[in-house]
Amino acid sequence: MTKKSAIEEIQALRGVAFLGVALQHTLGAFIHRPDLTRGDAVAYAFLFTLAKLAVPAFVFITGMVVLYNYYDQLDYPRFLWRRIQEILIPYLAWTVFYSFYAGPPPESAVSWARDLARNLLTGDGSYHLWFVVMIFQFYLLYPIFRWGFRHIGERAARSSRGLVALMSLLGIGYLVLTWLSYSVIPNVGEPLALSKVWQLFSDYRDRTFLFWFFYFILGGAAGLAVSRWRQWTTQALWWNGALFAVLFLWVTRQLVAGITEGAEGVIMDVNVATSLRPSVALYSVSVIVLAYGLATRWRYSGDPLSRVMHLLGRHSYGLYLAHAFTLDLTARAIRPYVHNLTPLPAMTITFIGCVAGALTLTLLLGRMPRGEWLVGSKARRKPSAKAASTSGTANF
């Protein structure tokens, strides 16, 4: 298979998405502090909304890169084996690590192996590993998605009106799905709620590909028409920027409305801004389009911030796997020194330490023999100045 030039702005988008993940989890460590004030909680709400692009952006990137590279030709066994090496083997290694780091010693080898097997299947080895379980389903099911793009997408994309109609239909369907996830599924009554199968589906729906499919398809459509996608996202910067501002305030208002004060202090419920909610889904699409347009404008700037984003993007998978560990280490290390600080400055210091620590650890592990088994692929294709000017098909 002929290799294509890398889509350069993808690395910056990956870097931003990772920072969103790290920020969300850092905020999660601080929202339960007893000295949290309402003002701190409101500030956290704004930051949390900004960080909500993370998982949808990663799913979008996966769809874009996979369709861009494997639409015309697909050797599925080789494709899947590469993802097992680059994704599942590091996931296995870190699941084993977190099983020892986060919990008490196993009672027996048998119980440990049983718990490990369950954690590998569910992503419960650590609070962030669920994402790997979810994203790998798209690789497993890629031939089905590819068939859909070839037999449905290409037919609809023969006209701009047909493509808009198809994406609108999928978008409406996805909004209905998020409404069901947020408003219906948690409130299902007996006897369905007592069914073990239903409980399993309800508890783990957030790591089921079905509840993230729209971002993958949106990314795939972008990957099949990279130059047109770049042009559209940059042209949409102004009007989509205004839409982003409205949706940002809407989601933030929902978060602020969930802040309560009582005997236990200020309590902030971040679950009201779950990605599986219609308002957050609309916001996520807008912020992906906005972030991509900005990344396209920014991709050849070469300034220090751009280089940092590209560095984070190149190592985003290793950073994702490691950051929960470095976040905990950072919080433990600085706790004796920040007790006099208000929550917001303490959170900022912890966030910086988490990211810097994860990057340092990922780079060090990547230099080890077979380091890719711990942090994913070492090498990525070098982008060119004319990278991805065309895609594998002219129909999208």
GROMACS .gro file of C-alpha atoms in nm:
model
  396
    1MET     CA    1   0.000   0.000   0.000
    2THR     CA    2   0.134   0.341  -0.098
    3LYS     CA    3   0.193   0.558   0.206
    4LYS     CA    4   0.048   0.906   0.206
    5SER     CA    5   0.194   1.216   0.363
    6ALA     CA    6   0.078   1.277   0.718
    7ILE     CA    7  -0.194   1.534   0.782
    8GLU     CA    8   0.021   1.783   0.968
    9GLU     CA    9  -0.243   1.968   1.167
   10ILE     CA   10  -0.363   1.641   1.319
   11GLN     CA   11  -0.067   1.644   1.558
   12ALA     CA   12  -0.161   1.983   1.700
   13LEU     CA   13  -0.521   1.867   1.737
   14ARG     CA   14  -0.403   1.554   1.918
   15GLY     CA   15  -0.196   1.771   2.150
   16VAL     CA   16  -0.493   1.993   2.232
   17ALA     CA   17  -0.714   1.688   2.289
   18PHE     CA   18  -0.462   1.540   2.532
   19LEU     CA   19  -0.442   1.867   2.724
   20GLY     CA   20  -0.821   1.853   2.749
   21VAL     CA   21  -0.805   1.505   2.900
   22ALA     CA   22  -0.536   1.605   3.148
   23LEU     CA   23  -0.727   1.919   3.246
   24GLN     CA   24  -1.051   1.728   3.303
   25HIS     CA   25  -0.883   1.476   3.528
   26THR     CA   26  -0.689   1.743   3.717
   27LEU     CA   27  -1.014   1.929   3.778
   28GLY     CA   28  -1.167   1.604   3.898
   29ALA     CA   29  -0.903   1.584   4.169
   30PHE     CA   30  -0.988   1.934   4.297
   31ILE     CA   31  -1.365   1.967   4.280
   32HIS     CA   32  -1.405   1.773   4.605
   33ARG     CA   33  -1.176   1.991   4.816
   34PRO     CA   34  -1.347   2.106   5.137
   35ASP     CA   35  -1.221   2.462   5.088
   36LEU     CA   36  -1.377   2.491   4.742
   37THR     CA   37  -1.572   2.816   4.709
   38ARG     CA   38  -1.856   2.886   4.470
   39GLY     CA   39  -1.629   3.121   4.277
   40ASP     CA   40  -1.372   2.841   4.236
   41ALA     CA   41  -1.646   2.604   4.122
   42VAL     CA   42  -1.768   2.851   3.860
   43ALA     CA   43  -1.412   2.895   3.731
   44TYR     CA   44  -1.375   2.517   3.717
   45ALA     CA   45  -1.700   2.498   3.520
   46PHE     CA   46  -1.556   2.724   3.250
   47LEU     CA   47  -1.235   2.519   3.236
   48PHE     CA   48  -1.423   2.190   3.235
   49THR     CA   49  -1.634   2.301   2.939
   50LEU     CA   50  -1.321   2.398   2.746
   51ALA     CA   51  -1.176   2.054   2.815
   52LYS     CA   52  -1.484   1.868   2.689
   53LEU     CA   53  -1.350   1.852   2.334
   54ALA     CA   54  -1.101   1.581   2.436
   55VAL     CA   55  -1.271   1.245   2.374
   56PRO     CA   56  -1.487   1.356   2.078
   57ALA     CA   57  -1.175   1.506   1.918
   58PHE     CA   58  -0.979   1.182   1.963
   59VAL     CA   59  -1.261   0.982   1.802
   60PHE     CA   60  -1.280   1.235   1.517
   61ILE     CA   61  -0.903   1.209   1.464
   62THR     CA   62  -0.923   0.829   1.458
   63GLY     CA   63  -1.191   0.836   1.190
   64MET     CA   64  -1.004   1.093   0.984
   65VAL     CA   65  -0.669   0.915   0.992
   66VAL     CA   66  -0.808   0.565   0.933
   67LEU     CA   67  -1.027   0.663   0.636
   68TYR     CA   68  -0.750   0.879   0.491
   69ASN     CA   69  -0.499   0.594   0.499
   70TYR     CA   70  -0.710   0.280   0.455
   71TYR     CA   71  -0.999   0.370   0.228
   72ASP     CA   72  -0.862   0.273  -0.113
   73GLN     CA   73  -0.680  -0.039   0.006
   74LEU     CA   74  -0.727  -0.246   0.321
   75ASP     CA   75  -0.534  -0.554   0.432
   76TYR     CA   76  -0.752  -0.609   0.737
   77PRO     CA   77  -0.543  -0.874   0.919
   78ARG     CA   78  -0.231  -0.660   0.884
   79PHE     CA   79  -0.427  -0.346   0.977
   80LEU     CA   80  -0.567  -0.508   1.291
   81TRP     CA   81  -0.236  -0.666   1.393
   82ARG     CA   82  -0.067  -0.328   1.380
   83ARG     CA   83  -0.337  -0.181   1.608
   84ILE     CA   84  -0.295  -0.471   1.849
   85GLN     CA   85   0.077  -0.394   1.869
   86GLU     CA   86   0.041  -0.017   1.895
   87ILE     CA   87  -0.271   0.006   2.111
   88LEU     CA   88  -0.360  -0.316   2.292
   89ILE     CA   89  -0.013  -0.421   2.406
   90PRO     CA   90   0.058  -0.084   2.576
   91TYR     CA   91  -0.295  -0.094   2.716
   92LEU     CA   92  -0.227  -0.438   2.864
   93ALA     CA   93   0.102  -0.320   3.015
   94TRP     CA   94  -0.053  -0.013   3.178
   95THR     CA   95  -0.357  -0.206   3.300
   96VAL     CA   96  -0.122  -0.445   3.480
   97PHE     CA   97   0.075  -0.151   3.619
   98TYR     CA   98  -0.232   0.033   3.748
   99SER     CA   99  -0.369  -0.286   3.903
  100PHE     CA  100  -0.064  -0.291   4.132
  101TYR     CA  101  -0.027   0.084   4.175
  102ALA     CA  102  -0.384   0.179   4.258
  103GLY     CA  103  -0.514  -0.111   4.463
  104PRO     CA  104  -0.418  -0.344   4.749
  105PRO     CA  105  -0.215  -0.658   4.673
  106PRO     CA  106  -0.429  -0.933   4.520
  107GLU     CA  107  -0.553  -1.203   4.755
  108SER     CA  108  -0.440  -1.476   4.518
  109ALA     CA  109  -0.304  -1.519   4.169
  110VAL     CA  110  -0.638  -1.655   4.054
  111SER     CA  111  -0.840  -1.358   4.183
  112TRP     CA  112  -0.583  -1.117   4.041
  113ALA     CA  113  -0.600  -1.282   3.699
  114ARG     CA  114  -0.980  -1.273   3.711
  115ASP     CA  115  -0.985  -0.905   3.803
  116LEU     CA  116  -0.725  -0.828   3.538
  117ALA     CA  117  -0.929  -1.002   3.268
  118ARG     CA  118  -1.240  -0.807   3.370
  119ASN     CA  119  -1.048  -0.479   3.374
  120LEU     CA  120  -0.901  -0.546   3.031
  121LEU     CA  121  -1.247  -0.606   2.886
  122THR     CA  122  -1.415  -0.311   3.056
  123GLY     CA  123  -1.135  -0.054   3.087
  124ASP     CA  124  -1.180  -0.040   3.464
  125GLY     CA  125  -0.809  -0.083   3.537
  126SER     CA  126  -0.793   0.293   3.589
  127TYR     CA  127  -1.045   0.573   3.548
  128HIS     CA  128  -0.910   0.676   3.207
  129LEU     CA  129  -0.855   0.339   3.038
  130TRP     CA  130  -1.218   0.300   2.930
  131PHE     CA  131  -1.132   0.512   2.627
  132VAL     CA  132  -0.901   0.245   2.486
  133VAL     CA  133  -1.177  -0.016   2.505
  134MET     CA  134  -1.410   0.220   2.322
  135ILE     CA  135  -1.173   0.338   2.051
  136PHE     CA  136  -1.047  -0.011   1.964
  137GLN     CA  137  -1.401  -0.111   1.867
  138PHE     CA  138  -1.377   0.128   1.572
  139TYR     CA  139  -1.068  -0.057   1.448
  140LEU     CA  140  -1.241  -0.392   1.489
  141LEU     CA  141  -1.546  -0.270   1.299
  142TYR     CA  142  -1.362  -0.061   1.042
  143PRO     CA  143  -1.451  -0.288   0.744
  144ILE     CA  144  -1.820  -0.221   0.819
  145PHE     CA  145  -1.766   0.154   0.837
  146ARG     CA  146  -1.560   0.140   0.517
  147TRP     CA  147  -1.841  -0.049   0.343
  148GLY     CA  148  -2.086   0.218   0.458
  149PHE     CA  149  -1.870   0.497   0.320
  150ARG     CA  150  -1.831   0.317  -0.013
  151HIS     CA  151  -2.191   0.213  -0.067
  152ILE     CA  152  -2.385   0.487   0.111
  153GLY     CA  153  -2.148   0.778   0.159
  154GLU     CA  154  -2.019   0.793  -0.198
  155ARG     CA  155  -2.370   0.777  -0.338
  156ALA     CA  156  -2.489   1.059  -0.112
  157ALA     CA  157  -2.177   1.265  -0.180
  158ARG     CA  158  -2.241   1.288  -0.554
  159SER     CA  159  -2.403   1.620  -0.472
  160SER     CA  160  -2.336   1.864  -0.190
  161ARG     CA  161  -2.703   1.855  -0.102
  162GLY     CA  162  -2.697   1.477  -0.067
  163LEU     CA  163  -2.392   1.485   0.160
  164VAL     CA  164  -2.545   1.754   0.381
  165ALA     CA  165  -2.869   1.554   0.401
  166LEU     CA  166  -2.686   1.236   0.501
  167MET     CA  167  -2.472   1.406   0.766
  168SER     CA  168  -2.776   1.591   0.900
  169LEU     CA  169  -2.969   1.266   0.927
  170LEU     CA  170  -2.680   1.099   1.109
  171GLY     CA  171  -2.641   1.403   1.333
  172ILE     CA  172  -3.009   1.404   1.428
  173GLY     CA  173  -2.991   1.032   1.497
  174TYR     CA  174  -2.690   1.087   1.718
  175LEU     CA  175  -2.861   1.365   1.912
  176VAL     CA  176  -3.154   1.132   1.976
  177LEU     CA  177  -2.909   0.869   2.097
  178THR     CA  178  -2.746   1.112   2.341
  179TRP     CA  179  -3.090   1.216   2.464
  180LEU     CA  180  -3.172   0.851   2.531
  181SER     CA  181  -2.840   0.807   2.709
  182TYR     CA  182  -2.884   1.109   2.934
  183SER     CA  183  -3.257   1.125   2.996
  184VAL     CA  184  -3.405   0.780   2.935
  185ILE     CA  185  -3.157   0.499   2.998
  186PRO     CA  186  -3.068   0.602   3.357
  187ASN     CA  187  -3.438   0.625   3.447
  188VAL     CA  188  -3.564   0.297   3.306
  189GLY     CA  189  -3.793   0.125   3.554
  190GLU     CA  190  -3.852  -0.235   3.645
  191PRO     CA  191  -3.839  -0.504   3.520
  192LEU     CA  192  -3.589  -0.393   3.254
  193ALA     CA  193  -3.371  -0.216   3.509
  194LEU     CA  194  -3.331  -0.544   3.699
  195SER     CA  195  -3.200  -0.729   3.396
  196LYS     CA  196  -2.827  -0.803   3.423
  197VAL     CA  197  -2.784  -0.752   3.050
  198TRP     CA  198  -2.951  -0.412   3.070
  199GLN     CA  199  -2.745  -0.314   3.374
  200LEU     CA  200  -2.428  -0.409   3.190
  201PHE     CA  201  -2.529  -0.204   2.887
  202SER     CA  202  -2.638   0.092   3.100
  203ASP     CA  203  -2.324   0.093   3.314
  204TYR     CA  204  -2.083   0.060   3.021
  205ARG     CA  205  -2.261   0.248   2.744
  206ASP     CA  206  -2.000   0.526   2.761
  207ARG     CA  207  -1.740   0.284   2.624
  208THR     CA  208  -1.959   0.144   2.349
  209PHE     CA  209  -1.872   0.263   1.997
  210LEU     CA  210  -2.238   0.327   1.919
  211PHE     CA  211  -2.246   0.630   2.149
  212TRP     CA  212  -1.950   0.792   1.970
  213PHE     CA  213  -2.011   0.689   1.609
  214PHE     CA  214  -2.095   1.034   1.474
  215TYR     CA  215  -1.751   1.178   1.552
  216PHE     CA  216  -1.584   0.884   1.376
  217ILE     CA  217  -1.801   0.929   1.067
  218LEU     CA  218  -1.742   1.306   1.068
  219GLY     CA  219  -1.369   1.242   1.088
  220GLY     CA  220  -1.390   0.984   0.812
  221ALA     CA  221  -1.570   1.227   0.581
  222ALA     CA  222  -1.301   1.486   0.655
  223GLY     CA  223  -1.027   1.231   0.586
  224LEU     CA  224  -1.170   1.159   0.242
  225ALA     CA  225  -1.172   1.527   0.146
  226VAL     CA  226  -0.890   1.684   0.345
  227SER     CA  227  -0.838   1.991   0.130
  228ARG     CA  228  -1.211   2.069   0.120
  229TRP     CA  229  -1.239   2.011   0.495
  230ARG     CA  230  -0.950   2.248   0.560
  231GLN     CA  231  -1.106   2.512   0.339
  232TRP     CA  232  -1.449   2.478   0.499
  233THR     CA  233  -1.325   2.484   0.861
  234THR     CA  234  -1.116   2.796   0.800
  235GLN     CA  235  -1.402   2.970   0.618
  236ALA     CA  236  -1.633   2.878   0.907
  237LEU     CA  237  -1.409   3.028   1.175
  238TRP     CA  238  -1.614   3.344   1.222
  239TRP     CA  239  -1.969   3.211   1.220
  240ASN     CA  240  -1.873   2.887   1.394
  241GLY     CA  241  -1.675   3.089   1.648
  242ALA     CA  242  -1.996   3.272   1.736
  243LEU     CA  243  -2.185   2.941   1.754
  244PHE     CA  244  -1.911   2.798   1.974
  245ALA     CA  245  -1.945   3.092   2.214
  246VAL     CA  246  -2.321   3.037   2.246
  247LEU     CA  247  -2.286   2.661   2.299
  248PHE     CA  248  -1.996   2.712   2.540
  249LEU     CA  249  -2.208   2.940   2.758
  250TRP     CA  250  -2.501   2.697   2.738
  251VAL     CA  251  -2.298   2.397   2.858
  252THR     CA  252  -2.119   2.605   3.122
  253ARG     CA  253  -2.455   2.732   3.249
  254GLN     CA  254  -2.569   2.372   3.289
  255LEU     CA  255  -2.257   2.300   3.494
  256VAL     CA  256  -2.300   2.610   3.709
  257ALA     CA  257  -2.665   2.523   3.768
  258GLY     CA  258  -2.545   2.191   3.910
  259ILE     CA  259  -2.329   2.358   4.176
  260THR     CA  260  -2.484   2.322   4.521
  261GLU     CA  261  -2.389   2.442   4.867
  262GLY     CA  262  -2.463   2.253   5.186
  263ALA     CA  263  -2.320   2.123   5.511
  264GLU     CA  264  -2.043   1.945   5.320
  265GLY     CA  265  -1.945   2.263   5.138
  266VAL     CA  266  -1.965   2.343   4.769
  267ILE     CA  267  -2.043   2.042   4.550
  268MET     CA  268  -1.996   2.044   4.173
  269ASP     CA  269  -2.160   1.770   3.967
  270VAL     CA  270  -1.962   1.739   3.643
  271ASN     CA  271  -2.186   1.455   3.522
  272VAL     CA  272  -2.441   1.713   3.406
  273ALA     CA  273  -2.193   1.793   3.127
  274THR     CA  274  -2.134   1.437   3.012
  275SER     CA  275  -2.042   1.405   2.645
  276LEU     CA  276  -2.345   1.179   2.605
  277ARG     CA  277  -2.589   1.470   2.635
  278PRO     CA  278  -2.739   1.657   2.336
  279SER     CA  279  -2.614   2.002   2.439
  280VAL     CA  280  -2.259   1.874   2.487
  281ALA     CA  281  -2.273   1.680   2.160
  282LEU     CA  282  -2.364   1.998   1.970
  283TYR     CA  283  -2.087   2.182   2.152
  284SER     CA  284  -1.837   1.906   2.073
  285VAL     CA  285  -1.902   1.922   1.698
  286SER     CA  286  -1.866   2.300   1.700
  287VAL     CA  287  -1.543   2.293   1.898
  288ILE     CA  288  -1.393   2.023   1.673
  289VAL     CA  289  -1.465   2.234   1.365
  290LEU     CA  290  -1.326   2.544   1.537
  291ALA     CA  291  -1.013   2.368   1.665
  292TYR     CA  292  -0.945   2.216   1.324
  293GLY     CA  293  -0.982   2.549   1.147
  294LEU     CA  294  -0.740   2.710   1.392
  295ALA     CA  295  -0.496   2.418   1.362
  296THR     CA  296  -0.507   2.451   0.983
  297ARG     CA  297  -0.427   2.823   1.004
  298TRP     CA  298  -0.152   2.750   1.255
  299ARG     CA  299   0.011   2.439   1.107
  300TYR     CA  300   0.313   2.604   0.945
  301SER     CA  301   0.374   2.878   1.203
  302GLY     CA  302   0.672   2.708   1.370
  303ASP     CA  303   0.633   2.913   1.690
  304PRO     CA  304   0.723   2.752   2.027
  305LEU     CA  305   0.362   2.680   2.123
  306SER     CA  306   0.299   2.510   1.789
  307ARG     CA  307   0.608   2.293   1.840
  308VAL     CA  308   0.491   2.196   2.188
  309MET     CA  309   0.148   2.098   2.055
  310HIS     CA  310   0.309   1.886   1.784
  311LEU     CA  311   0.535   1.722   2.041
  312LEU     CA  312   0.237   1.636   2.260
  313GLY     CA  313   0.047   1.514   1.955
  314ARG     CA  314   0.323   1.281   1.841
  315HIS     CA  315   0.325   1.112   2.181
  316SER     CA  316  -0.042   1.151   2.268
  317TYR     CA  317  -0.117   0.782   2.327
  318GLY     CA  318   0.171   0.732   2.567
  319LEU     CA  319   0.079   1.057   2.739
  320TYR     CA  320  -0.280   0.941   2.774
  321LEU     CA  321  -0.180   0.610   2.930
  322ALA     CA  322   0.073   0.767   3.169
  323HIS     CA  323  -0.096   1.087   3.278
  324ALA     CA  324  -0.315   0.935   3.551
  325PHE     CA  325   0.004   0.810   3.718
  326THR     CA  326   0.190   1.141   3.688
  327LEU     CA  327  -0.119   1.331   3.803
  328ASP     CA  328  -0.128   1.127   4.123
  329LEU     CA  329   0.247   1.168   4.175
  330THR     CA  330   0.229   1.543   4.118
  331ALA     CA  331  -0.064   1.584   4.357
  332ARG     CA  332   0.121   1.388   4.626
  333ALA     CA  333   0.447   1.577   4.572
  334ILE     CA  334   0.308   1.929   4.589
  335ARG     CA  335   0.043   1.873   4.856
  336PRO     CA  336   0.270   1.984   5.145
  337TYR     CA  337   0.360   2.306   4.960
  338VAL     CA  338   0.024   2.425   4.826
  339HIS     CA  339  -0.197   2.392   5.134
  340ASN     CA  340  -0.197   2.771   5.170
  341LEU     CA  341  -0.298   2.825   4.807
  342THR     CA  342  -0.657   2.858   4.693
  343PRO     CA  343  -0.784   2.568   4.478
  344LEU     CA  344  -0.741   2.739   4.139
  345PRO     CA  345  -0.363   2.811   4.162
  346ALA     CA  346  -0.306   2.469   4.319
  347MET     CA  347  -0.497   2.306   4.034
  348THR     CA  348  -0.292   2.496   3.775
  349ILE     CA  349   0.037   2.382   3.928
  350THR     CA  350  -0.087   2.024   3.944
  351PHE     CA  351  -0.200   2.033   3.580
  352ILE     CA  352   0.139   2.159   3.460
  353GLY     CA  353   0.318   1.896   3.668
  354CYS     CA  354   0.093   1.622   3.535
  355VAL     CA  355   0.156   1.714   3.170
  356ALA     CA  356   0.530   1.770   3.213
  357GLY     CA  357   0.568   1.447   3.408
  358ALA     CA  358   0.370   1.245   3.155
  359LEU     CA  359   0.575   1.385   2.867
  360THR     CA  360   0.905   1.313   3.043
  361LEU     CA  361   0.800   0.959   3.132
  362THR     CA  362   0.668   0.888   2.783
  363LEU     CA  363   0.987   1.010   2.616
  364LEU     CA  364   1.202   0.802   2.853
  365LEU     CA  365   0.994   0.487   2.807
  366GLY     CA  366   0.992   0.537   2.432
  367ARG     CA  367   1.373   0.528   2.425
  368MET     CA  368   1.383   0.188   2.593
  369PRO     CA  369   1.413  -0.133   2.390
  370ARG     CA  370   1.062  -0.226   2.283
  371GLY     CA  371   0.945   0.104   2.423
  372GLU     CA  372   0.658   0.103   2.174
  373TRP     CA  373   0.506  -0.177   2.382
  374LEU     CA  374   0.461   0.079   2.659
  375VAL     CA  375   0.382   0.404   2.479
  376GLY     CA  376   0.269   0.304   2.131
  377SER     CA  377   0.434   0.362   1.797
  378LYS     CA  378   0.767   0.544   1.799
  379ALA     CA  379   0.777   0.658   1.440
  380ARG     CA  380   0.529   0.864   1.243
  381ARG     CA  381   0.554   0.970   0.883
  382LYS     CA  382   0.709   1.307   0.824
  383PRO     CA  383   0.454   1.565   0.711
  384SER     CA  384   0.519   1.764   0.398
  385ALA     CA  385   0.428   2.119   0.310
  386LYS     CA  386   0.171   1.983   0.066
  387ALA     CA  387   0.051   1.704   0.290
  388ALA     CA  388  -0.290   1.566   0.222
  389SER     CA  389  -0.381   1.808  -0.051
  390THR     CA  390  -0.601   1.536  -0.192
  391SER     CA  391  -0.759   1.223  -0.054
  392GLY     CA  392  -0.814   0.874  -0.188
  393THR     CA  393  -1.145   0.959  -0.349
  394ALA     CA  394  -1.284   1.254  -0.534
  395ASN     CA  395  -1.641   1.188  -0.428
  396PHE     CA  396  -1.620   1.343  -0.080
   0.00000   0.00000   0.00000
